[in-house]
C-alpha cells in the first residue's frame, strides 16, 4: 500500500512515489549489425542518477544522467535527458499555452482528487504523457499508463536533429520494488528492431 502525500497538487499524487533523487547502477546490452554485416555489441555496467521534482504545477520535472566505464578505459558521460511527466488530460480554457499564451479564463479552484479520479482508465490506472529532450538532439513523446507503483510507456513520436544517430522508437517500464526504483528501456536504434538495451536499479538518496 502506498502512503501518498496529501499536500501535493491533485494531478501529481498518482506520480508522487517518483519524487526525489535516485542513484544506482545498471546494465547496457545492445547488439547492432551494420549494413555491411559487421556486428557491434554495446555491453557493460553504468552509473545512473535520476531526479523527479515539482514546483507546484500539475507535472513532475525530470532530469537524468549516466556514466559508462568500459573495462579498459576511462569513464565516459552518457546522453543526458530532461523533461516533464504528467497525467494525460485535455487542455482547457483555464490552462496556459501554447507557448507563452496565458489562459483565457481564470481557474477558480484547484483541481481535486475527484477531478483526477475522472481520468482513471476502465482497466485501472491513469493515462500518462512524458516528454523528454536528449542532449544528443533527440526528442521523445511517450504515452502510457501509471497504475500504482508501475509505469509503462511507449513512444508516440520521436524527433531527431539532422546530425543525430538513427533512433526510431522506445518503450520504458518503471516500478517501485522494495523501496527501489527499477526501470527497463527498450529501443529501436541504429537499424536494429525494438529490443532491450538497458535496465537499472536505483535507491533514493
Short mmCIF file of C-alpha atoms in Angstrom, two decimals:
data_model
loop_
_atom_site.label_atom_id
_atom_site.label_comp_id
_atom_site.label_asym_id
_atom_site.label_seq_id
_atom_site.Cartn_x
_atom_site.Cartn_y
_atom_site.Cartn_z
CA UNK A 1 0.00 0.00 0.00
CA UNK A 2 1.40 3.39 -0.99
CA UNK A 3 1.39 6.24 1.52
CA UNK A 4 0.59 9.16 -0.77
CA UNK A 5 1.18 12.72 0.49
CA UNK A 6 -1.82 15.00 0.74
CA UNK A 7 -0.12 18.38 0.25
CA UNK A 8 0.61 17.99 -3.48
CA UNK A 9 -1.39 19.18 -6.50
CA UNK A 10 -4.03 16.52 -7.12
CA UNK A 11 -2.70 15.90 -10.65
CA UNK A 12 0.65 14.60 -9.44
CA UNK A 13 -0.49 12.48 -6.49
CA UNK A 14 -0.51 9.30 -8.63
CA UNK A 15 3.10 10.15 -9.64
CA UNK A 16 4.26 11.12 -6.16
CA UNK A 17 6.17 7.90 -5.46
CA UNK A 18 8.68 9.02 -8.11
CA UNK A 19 9.59 12.25 -6.27
CA UNK A 20 13.19 12.55 -5.13
CA UNK A 21 16.70 11.86 -6.35
CA UNK A 22 17.54 8.28 -7.24
CA UNK A 23 21.01 6.83 -7.82
CA UNK A 24 22.32 3.40 -8.64
CA UNK A 25 23.78 1.19 -11.33
CA UNK A 26 22.52 -0.63 -14.35
CA UNK A 27 23.50 -2.79 -17.29
CA UNK A 28 23.66 -1.96 -21.00
CA UNK A 29 23.43 -4.78 -23.55
CA UNK A 30 22.62 -3.92 -27.16
CA UNK A 31 23.86 -5.55 -30.35
CA UNK A 32 23.89 -3.78 -33.73
CA UNK A 33 24.61 -5.23 -37.16
CA UNK A 34 25.88 -2.76 -39.76
CA UNK A 35 24.65 -2.86 -43.38
CA UNK A 36 27.99 -4.49 -44.31
CA UNK A 37 27.26 -7.35 -41.88
CA UNK A 38 29.68 -6.33 -39.14
CA UNK A 39 28.29 -6.72 -35.62
CA UNK A 40 28.96 -4.38 -32.71
CA UNK A 41 27.91 -5.10 -29.14
CA UNK A 42 27.49 -2.39 -26.53
CA UNK A 43 27.67 -4.02 -23.11
CA UNK A 44 28.69 -3.18 -19.57
CA UNK A 45 27.65 -1.52 -16.34
CA UNK A 46 26.82 2.15 -15.91
CA UNK A 47 26.06 4.56 -13.06
CA UNK A 48 22.75 6.40 -13.26
CA UNK A 49 21.14 9.34 -11.49
CA UNK A 50 17.52 10.40 -11.96
CA UNK A 51 15.70 13.31 -10.34
CA UNK A 52 11.94 13.90 -10.13
CA UNK A 53 10.77 17.20 -8.63
CA UNK A 54 7.79 19.55 -8.75
CA UNK A 55 7.33 23.31 -8.50
CA UNK A 56 3.60 23.41 -7.77
CA UNK A 57 2.43 22.74 -11.31
CA UNK A 58 0.43 19.71 -12.47
CA UNK A 59 3.57 17.86 -13.64
CA UNK A 60 6.90 16.48 -12.47
CA UNK A 61 10.23 17.90 -13.63
CA UNK A 62 12.68 15.17 -14.65
CA UNK A 63 16.43 15.00 -15.30
CA UNK A 64 18.74 12.02 -15.69
CA UNK A 65 22.44 11.45 -16.35
CA UNK A 66 24.63 8.40 -16.66
CA UNK A 67 28.29 7.37 -16.81
CA UNK A 68 29.66 4.29 -18.54
CA UNK A 69 33.02 2.78 -17.61
CA UNK A 70 34.50 0.42 -20.20
CA UNK A 71 36.65 -2.44 -18.92
CA UNK A 72 39.78 -0.97 -20.47
CA UNK A 73 39.14 2.78 -20.39
CA UNK A 74 38.13 5.90 -18.53
CA UNK A 75 34.51 6.71 -17.56
CA UNK A 76 32.50 8.45 -20.28
CA UNK A 77 29.35 10.52 -19.89
CA UNK A 78 26.23 9.07 -21.48
CA UNK A 79 23.43 11.06 -23.11
CA UNK A 80 21.61 13.23 -20.56
CA UNK A 81 17.86 13.80 -20.70
CA UNK A 82 15.40 16.23 -19.21
CA UNK A 83 11.66 16.63 -19.44
CA UNK A 84 8.21 16.53 -17.88
CA UNK A 85 5.91 13.78 -16.62
CA UNK A 86 2.18 14.37 -16.25
CA UNK A 87 -1.21 12.74 -16.32
CA UNK A 88 -2.79 12.99 -19.75
CA UNK A 89 -5.85 15.21 -19.85
CA UNK A 90 -7.34 17.66 -22.36
CA UNK A 91 -6.21 21.28 -22.01
CA UNK A 92 -8.97 23.67 -21.02
CA UNK A 93 -9.51 27.40 -21.39
CA UNK A 94 -8.14 27.86 -17.85
CA UNK A 95 -4.79 26.28 -18.83
CA UNK A 96 -1.88 28.37 -20.10
CA UNK A 97 -0.36 27.80 -23.54
CA UNK A 98 0.52 27.08 -26.16
CA UNK A 99 3.89 28.86 -25.96
CA UNK A 100 3.60 31.86 -23.61
CA UNK A 101 -0.11 32.46 -24.10
CA UNK A 102 -1.94 32.96 -20.79
CA UNK A 103 -5.19 31.12 -20.03
CA UNK A 104 -8.38 32.71 -21.41
CA UNK A 105 -10.18 32.09 -18.13
CA UNK A 106 -9.04 32.21 -14.51
CA UNK A 107 -9.20 28.91 -12.65
CA UNK A 108 -11.45 29.49 -9.66
CA UNK A 109 -10.40 26.42 -7.67
CA UNK A 110 -7.59 23.89 -7.66
CA UNK A 111 -8.26 20.55 -9.28
CA UNK A 112 -9.44 17.97 -6.79
CA UNK A 113 -8.92 14.27 -6.24
CA UNK A 114 -12.35 13.74 -7.82
CA UNK A 115 -11.19 15.59 -10.95
CA UNK A 116 -8.18 13.29 -11.18
CA UNK A 117 -10.24 10.19 -10.46
CA UNK A 118 -12.36 11.05 -13.50
CA UNK A 119 -9.27 10.39 -15.62
CA UNK A 120 -8.94 6.78 -14.41
CA UNK A 121 -8.92 4.23 -17.23
CA UNK A 122 -11.55 1.45 -17.38
CA UNK A 123 -8.79 -1.15 -16.97
CA UNK A 124 -7.33 0.73 -14.00
CA UNK A 125 -4.57 3.29 -13.59
CA UNK A 126 -4.25 6.66 -15.27
CA UNK A 127 -3.08 7.78 -18.74
CA UNK A 128 0.33 9.44 -18.67
CA UNK A 129 2.39 11.65 -21.02
CA UNK A 130 6.16 12.00 -20.81
CA UNK A 131 8.06 14.49 -22.96
CA UNK A 132 11.86 14.19 -23.00
CA UNK A 133 14.71 16.07 -24.64
CA UNK A 134 18.09 14.36 -25.02
CA UNK A 135 21.45 16.11 -25.09
CA UNK A 136 22.22 14.48 -28.47
CA UNK A 137 19.40 16.30 -30.29
CA UNK A 138 16.67 13.70 -29.80
CA UNK A 139 13.12 14.45 -28.64
CA UNK A 140 10.63 11.83 -27.44
CA UNK A 141 6.94 11.90 -26.59
CA UNK A 142 5.81 8.86 -24.61
CA UNK A 143 2.24 7.79 -23.92
CA UNK A 144 1.26 5.09 -21.50
CA UNK A 145 -0.21 4.23 -18.13
CA UNK A 146 0.63 4.58 -14.45
CA UNK A 147 -1.04 2.01 -12.21
CA UNK A 148 0.02 2.31 -8.57
CA UNK A 149 3.79 1.80 -8.36
CA UNK A 150 4.23 0.79 -12.02
CA UNK A 151 4.58 2.82 -15.21
CA UNK A 152 4.55 1.52 -18.79
CA UNK A 153 5.15 3.98 -21.62
CA UNK A 154 5.92 3.80 -25.35
CA UNK A 155 6.98 6.47 -27.82
CA UNK A 156 4.19 8.10 -29.78
CA UNK A 157 6.67 10.37 -31.58
CA UNK A 158 10.44 10.69 -31.96
CA UNK A 159 12.11 13.76 -33.47
CA UNK A 160 15.78 13.70 -34.45
CA UNK A 161 18.12 16.58 -35.26
CA UNK A 162 19.82 16.35 -38.67
CA UNK A 163 23.07 15.13 -37.13
CA UNK A 164 21.54 12.70 -34.61
CA UNK A 165 22.02 8.94 -34.85
CA UNK A 166 19.27 6.64 -36.09
CA UNK A 167 16.65 6.14 -33.36
CA UNK A 168 13.12 5.10 -34.19
CA UNK A 169 11.12 4.00 -31.14
CA UNK A 170 11.32 3.05 -27.49
CA UNK A 171 9.40 1.64 -24.56
CA UNK A 172 10.13 2.10 -20.87
CA UNK A 173 8.94 0.42 -17.69
CA UNK A 174 9.37 1.86 -14.18
CA UNK A 175 8.44 0.18 -10.93
CA UNK A 176 8.82 0.70 -7.20
CA UNK A 177 10.05 -2.56 -5.64
CA UNK A 178 11.17 -2.82 -2.01
CA UNK A 179 11.83 0.92 -1.90
CA UNK A 180 13.98 0.88 -5.05
CA UNK A 181 13.19 2.39 -8.45
CA UNK A 182 13.65 -0.26 -11.12
CA UNK A 183 13.48 0.62 -14.78
CA UNK A 184 13.98 -1.05 -18.15
CA UNK A 185 14.37 0.69 -21.51
CA UNK A 186 13.90 -0.98 -24.92
CA UNK A 187 14.92 0.86 -28.10
CA UNK A 188 14.88 0.51 -31.87
CA UNK A 189 18.11 2.19 -32.97
CA UNK A 190 20.96 2.03 -35.48
CA UNK A 191 18.96 -0.23 -37.79
CA UNK A 192 18.01 -2.71 -35.04
CA UNK A 193 14.40 -3.59 -34.21
CA UNK A 194 12.90 -2.80 -30.80
CA UNK A 195 14.71 -4.79 -28.13
CA UNK A 196 16.08 -4.45 -24.61
CA UNK A 197 19.08 -2.16 -24.28
CA UNK A 198 19.36 -1.03 -20.63
CA UNK A 199 17.98 -1.56 -17.14
CA UNK A 200 18.88 -0.23 -13.70
CA UNK A 201 18.09 -0.40 -10.00
CA UNK A 202 18.17 2.95 -8.14
CA UNK A 203 17.92 3.88 -4.47
CA UNK A 204 16.59 7.18 -3.14
CA UNK A 205 19.36 9.45 -1.82
#
